[in-house]
Amino acid sequence: GGIITQTPKFLIGQEGQKLTLKCQQNFNHDTMYWYRQDSGKGLRLIYYSITENDLQKGDLSEGYDASREKKSSFSLTVTSAQKNEMAVFLCASSSGLGGIAETLYFGSGTRLTVL
Amino acid sequence: QQKVQQSPESLSVPEGGMASLNCTSSDRNFQYFWWYRQHSGEGPKALMSIFSDGDKKEGRFTAHLNKASLHVSLHIRDSQPSDSALYFCAASELSGSWQLIFGSGTQLTVMP
């Protein structure tokens, strides 16, 4: 089995600050994802990447940048933190190039608080 | 309106009881369904998928899909306190650019 490691687990930032979240996976999966989880709103897709240096926008990409530096890592940057950014950010990976039959494997999340 | 809607928002059942969770897609393109479970402080984990009409059983968990109504349910028999978690339904498209759309979740509490 593999594991997805997200760092940091807790991130406290100031309003307007640029903040970076990191994700590493050792499944050797091709596709990686960033989701945001807000209470009562489920998971919403921010970005995904089907291979190194590929980036695809999800429904919630505004205000975020992403970077797939290598197959095993995927970073997410909050370009200017806002008060309503208090949420849990979840990284996930899957084995193929995106498709209906794939299981997503999630990390345990980064909890963001903006002061 | 959310494309994937779940009900109820929260549910309490006694240990050993049956828990029933519901999910409906409002977009006919999204008719492949998944159930994910998230324990507090962890990321979601896939429970099961269902793509065809009818029932799919995995241990104590049974999913039922009605494609005509785009309704899927999850039934947990002999519920255990360890089943207490947030349950997400997710749907994906038939083909083309895929995206897994998650519902807002059902919080299940199993009371000892």
mmCIF file of C-alpha atoms in Angstrom:
data_model
loop_
_atom_site.group_PDB
_atom_site.id
_atom_site.type_symbol
_atom_site.label_atom_id
_atom_site.label_comp_id
_atom_site.label_asym_id
_atom_site.label_seq_id
_atom_site.Cartn_x
_atom_site.Cartn_y
_atom_site.Cartn_z
ATOM 1 C CA GLY A 1 0.000 0.000 0.000
ATOM 2 C CA GLY A 2 0.924 3.625 -0.258
ATOM 3 C CA ILE A 3 0.418 6.832 1.604
ATOM 4 C CA ILE A 4 -0.310 10.467 0.893
ATOM 5 C CA THR A 5 1.508 12.935 3.102
ATOM 6 C CA GLN A 6 0.281 16.494 3.407
ATOM 7 C CA THR A 7 2.311 19.241 5.045
ATOM 8 C CA PRO A 8 1.751 21.125 7.167
ATOM 9 C CA LYS A 9 -1.165 19.563 9.059
ATOM 10 C CA PHE A 10 -2.131 22.977 10.450
ATOM 11 C CA LEU A 11 -1.440 26.315 8.766
ATOM 12 C CA ILE A 12 -2.178 29.689 10.296
ATOM 13 C CA GLY A 13 -1.812 32.721 8.094
ATOM 14 C CA GLN A 14 -2.609 36.393 7.952
ATOM 15 C CA GLU A 15 -5.196 37.898 5.652
ATOM 16 C CA GLY A 16 -3.542 38.779 2.310
ATOM 17 C CA GLN A 17 -0.650 36.374 2.832
ATOM 18 C CA LYS A 18 0.539 33.906 0.181
ATOM 19 C CA LEU A 19 0.456 30.375 1.592
ATOM 20 C CA THR A 20 1.704 27.076 0.173
ATOM 21 C CA LEU A 21 0.457 23.587 0.928
ATOM 22 C CA LYS A 22 2.404 20.496 -0.084
ATOM 23 C CA CYS A 23 1.452 16.922 -0.932
ATOM 24 C CA GLN A 24 3.552 13.830 -1.577
ATOM 25 C CA GLN A 25 2.352 10.369 -2.671
ATOM 26 C CA ASN A 26 4.236 7.080 -2.927
ATOM 27 C CA PHE A 27 1.541 5.131 -4.792
ATOM 28 C CA ASN A 28 3.274 5.978 -8.105
ATOM 29 C CA HIS A 29 -0.095 7.321 -9.245
ATOM 30 C CA ASP A 30 -0.391 9.442 -12.382
ATOM 31 C CA THR A 31 -3.201 11.765 -11.298
ATOM 32 C CA MET A 32 -3.241 14.055 -8.288
ATOM 33 C CA TYR A 33 -5.947 16.393 -6.993
ATOM 34 C CA TRP A 34 -6.561 19.233 -4.569
ATOM 35 C CA TYR A 35 -9.985 19.483 -2.943
ATOM 36 C CA ARG A 36 -11.302 21.997 -0.453
ATOM 37 C CA GLN A 37 -13.655 20.861 2.314
ATOM 38 C CA ASP A 38 -15.957 23.371 3.985
ATOM 39 C CA SER A 39 -18.398 22.429 6.673
ATOM 40 C CA GLY A 40 -21.768 21.587 5.120
ATOM 41 C CA LYS A 41 -20.507 21.941 1.542
ATOM 42 C CA GLY A 42 -18.762 18.706 0.801
ATOM 43 C CA LEU A 43 -15.570 18.516 -1.236
ATOM 44 C CA ARG A 44 -14.944 20.894 -4.137
ATOM 45 C CA LEU A 45 -12.222 20.394 -6.739
ATOM 46 C CA ILE A 46 -9.612 23.161 -6.983
ATOM 47 C CA TYR A 47 -7.000 21.704 -9.360
ATOM 48 C CA TYR A 48 -5.959 18.356 -10.716
ATOM 49 C CA SER A 49 -2.974 17.076 -12.686
ATOM 50 C CA ILE A 50 -2.791 13.962 -14.845
ATOM 51 C CA THR A 51 0.999 13.958 -15.178
ATOM 52 C CA GLU A 52 4.121 15.914 -14.258
ATOM 53 C CA ASN A 53 3.835 19.581 -15.330
ATOM 54 C CA ASP A 54 0.170 19.187 -16.271
ATOM 55 C CA LEU A 55 -2.474 21.343 -14.566
ATOM 56 C CA GLN A 56 -6.258 21.310 -14.983
ATOM 57 C CA LYS A 57 -8.611 23.758 -13.257
ATOM 58 C CA GLY A 58 -11.512 22.594 -11.173
ATOM 59 C CA ASP A 59 -14.628 24.547 -10.265
ATOM 60 C CA LEU A 60 -12.894 26.400 -7.408
ATOM 61 C CA SER A 61 -9.549 27.401 -8.958
ATOM 62 C CA GLU A 62 -9.897 31.181 -8.639
ATOM 63 C CA GLY A 63 -7.558 32.467 -5.916
ATOM 64 C CA TYR A 64 -5.280 29.433 -6.129
ATOM 65 C CA ASP A 65 -2.217 28.307 -8.067
ATOM 66 C CA ALA A 66 -0.890 24.775 -8.299
ATOM 67 C CA SER A 67 2.347 23.117 -9.321
ATOM 68 C CA ARG A 68 3.146 19.495 -10.224
ATOM 69 C CA GLU A 69 6.927 19.512 -9.933
ATOM 70 C CA LYS A 70 7.293 15.768 -10.272
ATOM 71 C CA LYS A 71 5.073 12.700 -10.412
ATOM 72 C CA SER A 72 5.058 12.231 -6.660
ATOM 73 C CA SER A 73 4.386 15.797 -5.542
ATOM 74 C CA PHE A 74 1.672 18.400 -6.018
ATOM 75 C CA SER A 75 1.636 21.826 -4.366
ATOM 76 C CA LEU A 76 -1.185 24.291 -3.878
ATOM 77 C CA THR A 77 -0.712 28.023 -3.266
ATOM 78 C CA VAL A 78 -3.347 30.292 -1.813
ATOM 79 C CA THR A 79 -2.396 33.504 -3.617
ATOM 80 C CA SER A 80 -3.947 35.926 -1.096
ATOM 81 C CA ALA A 81 -5.510 34.434 2.007
ATOM 82 C CA GLN A 82 -8.964 35.704 2.899
ATOM 83 C CA LYS A 83 -10.955 35.394 6.105
ATOM 84 C CA ASN A 84 -13.358 32.943 4.446
ATOM 85 C CA GLU A 85 -10.470 30.644 3.517
ATOM 86 C CA MET A 86 -10.806 28.744 6.791
ATOM 87 C CA ALA A 87 -11.182 25.219 5.502
ATOM 88 C CA VAL A 88 -9.553 21.824 5.181
ATOM 89 C CA PHE A 89 -7.557 21.220 2.017
ATOM 90 C CA LEU A 90 -7.373 17.602 0.904
ATOM 91 C CA CYS A 91 -4.875 16.130 -1.532
ATOM 92 C CA ALA A 92 -5.736 12.908 -3.374
ATOM 93 C CA SER A 93 -4.298 10.669 -6.047
ATOM 94 C CA SER A 94 -5.562 7.992 -8.446
ATOM 95 C CA SER A 95 -3.816 5.505 -10.661
ATOM 96 C CA GLY A 96 -5.045 6.396 -14.149
ATOM 97 C CA LEU A 97 -5.507 9.440 -16.292
ATOM 98 C CA GLY A 98 -8.854 10.354 -14.791
ATOM 99 C CA GLY A 99 -11.905 8.212 -15.270
ATOM 100 C CA ILE A 100 -15.067 6.906 -13.792
ATOM 101 C CA ALA A 101 -13.675 3.675 -12.445
ATOM 102 C CA GLU A 102 -10.874 5.095 -10.345
ATOM 103 C CA THR A 103 -10.603 5.131 -6.584
ATOM 104 C CA LEU A 104 -9.287 8.331 -5.063
ATOM 105 C CA TYR A 105 -6.841 7.997 -2.173
ATOM 106 C CA PHE A 106 -6.815 10.990 0.159
ATOM 107 C CA GLY A 107 -4.348 12.472 2.593
ATOM 108 C CA SER A 108 -5.504 13.557 6.044
ATOM 109 C CA GLY A 109 -5.626 17.219 5.109
ATOM 110 C CA THR A 110 -4.179 20.632 5.909
ATOM 111 C CA ARG A 111 -6.360 22.754 8.168
ATOM 112 C CA LEU A 112 -6.060 26.419 7.230
ATOM 113 C CA THR A 113 -6.947 29.266 9.599
ATOM 114 C CA VAL A 114 -6.674 32.874 8.478
ATOM 115 C CA LEU A 115 -6.401 35.528 11.198
ATOM 116 C CA GLN B 1 -28.522 23.732 -6.851
ATOM 117 C CA GLN B 2 -25.833 21.178 -6.038
ATOM 118 C CA LYS B 3 -25.459 18.454 -8.664
ATOM 119 C CA VAL B 4 -25.259 15.770 -5.983
ATOM 120 C CA GLN B 5 -27.642 16.032 -3.049
ATOM 121 C CA GLN B 6 -27.529 13.878 0.051
ATOM 122 C CA SER B 7 -30.064 13.216 2.775
ATOM 123 C CA PRO B 8 -30.393 13.257 5.660
ATOM 124 C CA GLU B 9 -27.734 15.720 6.852
ATOM 125 C CA SER B 10 -27.338 13.707 10.038
ATOM 126 C CA LEU B 11 -28.529 10.335 11.239
ATOM 127 C CA SER B 12 -28.378 8.478 14.547
ATOM 128 C CA VAL B 13 -28.918 4.735 14.823
ATOM 129 C CA PRO B 14 -28.445 2.295 17.706
ATOM 130 C CA GLU B 15 -25.612 -0.208 17.619
ATOM 131 C CA GLY B 16 -26.738 -3.236 15.627
ATOM 132 C CA GLY B 17 -29.328 -1.224 13.723
ATOM 133 C CA MET B 18 -29.698 -0.410 10.032
ATOM 134 C CA ALA B 19 -28.513 2.954 8.680
ATOM 135 C CA SER B 20 -29.874 4.188 5.346
ATOM 136 C CA LEU B 21 -28.314 7.083 3.475
ATOM 137 C CA ASN B 22 -29.633 8.671 0.285
ATOM 138 C CA CYS B 23 -28.133 10.489 -2.678
ATOM 139 C CA THR B 24 -29.546 11.955 -5.890
ATOM 140 C CA SER B 25 -27.868 13.436 -8.942
ATOM 141 C CA SER B 26 -29.621 16.346 -10.664
ATOM 142 C CA ASP B 27 -27.529 15.964 -13.837
ATOM 143 C CA ARG B 28 -28.243 12.984 -16.073
ATOM 144 C CA ASN B 29 -24.615 13.023 -17.257
ATOM 145 C CA PHE B 30 -23.491 12.157 -13.747
ATOM 146 C CA GLN B 31 -24.675 8.616 -13.210
ATOM 147 C CA TYR B 32 -21.654 6.716 -11.904
ATOM 148 C CA PHE B 33 -21.684 6.752 -8.140
ATOM 149 C CA TRP B 34 -19.245 6.279 -5.291
ATOM 150 C CA TRP B 35 -19.571 6.224 -1.532
ATOM 151 C CA TYR B 36 -16.719 7.585 0.580
ATOM 152 C CA ARG B 37 -16.416 7.597 4.377
ATOM 153 C CA GLN B 38 -14.480 10.100 6.468
ATOM 154 C CA HIS B 39 -13.638 9.589 10.126
ATOM 155 C CA SER B 40 -12.856 12.667 12.183
ATOM 156 C CA GLY B 41 -9.337 13.980 11.541
ATOM 157 C CA GLU B 42 -8.764 11.738 8.531
ATOM 158 C CA GLY B 43 -9.184 11.992 4.792
ATOM 159 C CA PRO B 44 -12.122 10.288 3.037
ATOM 160 C CA LYS B 45 -11.729 6.614 2.110
ATOM 161 C CA ALA B 46 -13.601 4.889 -0.689
ATOM 162 C CA LEU B 47 -16.221 2.404 0.490
ATOM 163 C CA MET B 48 -17.687 1.212 -2.775
ATOM 164 C CA SER B 49 -18.730 2.184 -6.266
ATOM 165 C CA ILE B 50 -21.889 1.324 -8.177
ATOM 166 C CA PHE B 51 -22.366 1.843 -11.896
ATOM 167 C CA SER B 52 -25.251 -0.511 -12.775
ATOM 168 C CA ASP B 53 -28.901 -0.633 -11.783
ATOM 169 C CA GLY B 54 -29.699 -2.758 -8.768
ATOM 170 C CA ASP B 55 -27.872 -3.775 -5.625
ATOM 171 C CA LYS B 56 -24.200 -4.177 -4.843
ATOM 172 C CA LYS B 57 -23.230 -5.759 -1.561
ATOM 173 C CA GLU B 58 -19.875 -5.603 0.195
ATOM 174 C CA GLY B 59 -19.978 -7.118 3.665
ATOM 175 C CA ARG B 60 -22.369 -5.120 5.845
ATOM 176 C CA PHE B 61 -22.708 -2.421 3.192
ATOM 177 C CA THR B 62 -25.245 -2.523 0.364
ATOM 178 C CA ALA B 63 -25.597 0.139 -2.311
ATOM 179 C CA HIS B 64 -28.682 0.397 -4.495
ATOM 180 C CA LEU B 65 -28.797 2.371 -7.746
ATOM 181 C CA ASN B 66 -31.833 3.406 -9.762
ATOM 182 C CA LYS B 67 -30.483 5.015 -12.918
ATOM 183 C CA ALA B 68 -33.917 6.150 -14.118
ATOM 184 C CA SER B 69 -34.281 8.398 -11.067
ATOM 185 C CA LEU B 70 -30.512 8.924 -10.583
ATOM 186 C CA HIS B 71 -30.958 7.853 -6.982
ATOM 187 C CA VAL B 72 -28.453 5.822 -5.019
ATOM 188 C CA SER B 73 -28.696 4.647 -1.442
ATOM 189 C CA LEU B 74 -26.299 3.089 1.025
ATOM 190 C CA HIS B 75 -27.530 0.698 3.680
ATOM 191 C CA ILE B 76 -25.366 -0.358 6.593
ATOM 192 C CA ARG B 77 -26.666 -3.343 8.495
ATOM 193 C CA ASP B 78 -25.561 -4.292 12.016
ATOM 194 C CA SER B 79 -24.143 -0.775 12.480
ATOM 195 C CA GLN B 80 -21.113 -0.473 14.758
ATOM 196 C CA PRO B 81 -19.801 2.544 16.705
ATOM 197 C CA SER B 82 -16.783 2.476 14.365
ATOM 198 C CA ASP B 83 -19.181 3.235 11.484
ATOM 199 C CA SER B 84 -19.748 6.698 13.015
ATOM 200 C CA ALA B 85 -18.353 9.027 10.357
ATOM 201 C CA LEU B 86 -19.192 11.516 7.607
ATOM 202 C CA TYR B 87 -20.424 9.682 4.501
ATOM 203 C CA PHE B 88 -20.063 11.274 1.071
ATOM 204 C CA CYS B 89 -21.790 10.328 -2.117
ATOM 205 C CA ALA B 90 -19.874 11.242 -5.286
ATOM 206 C CA ALA B 91 -20.869 11.058 -8.940
ATOM 207 C CA SER B 92 -18.895 11.130 -12.161
ATOM 208 C CA GLU B 93 -19.739 11.635 -15.798
ATOM 209 C CA LEU B 94 -20.373 9.003 -18.437
ATOM 210 C CA SER B 95 -17.427 10.032 -20.569
ATOM 211 C CA GLY B 96 -15.343 12.915 -21.766
ATOM 212 C CA SER B 97 -13.751 15.274 -19.298
ATOM 213 C CA TRP B 98 -14.329 13.621 -15.984
ATOM 214 C CA GLN B 99 -14.865 15.190 -12.623
ATOM 215 C CA LEU B 100 -15.928 13.557 -9.397
ATOM 216 C CA ILE B 101 -18.664 15.705 -7.823
ATOM 217 C CA PHE B 102 -19.204 15.218 -4.101
ATOM 218 C CA GLY B 103 -22.368 15.763 -2.092
ATOM 219 C CA SER B 104 -22.286 17.648 1.201
ATOM 220 C CA GLY B 105 -22.311 14.487 3.290
ATOM 221 C CA THR B 106 -24.381 12.657 5.901
ATOM 222 C CA GLN B 107 -23.050 12.569 9.456
ATOM 223 C CA LEU B 108 -23.773 9.113 10.897
ATOM 224 C CA THR B 109 -23.657 8.464 14.634
ATOM 225 C CA VAL B 110 -23.990 4.908 15.915
ATOM 226 C CA MET B 111 -24.935 4.895 19.579
ATOM 227 C CA PRO B 112 -23.517 2.098 21.763
#
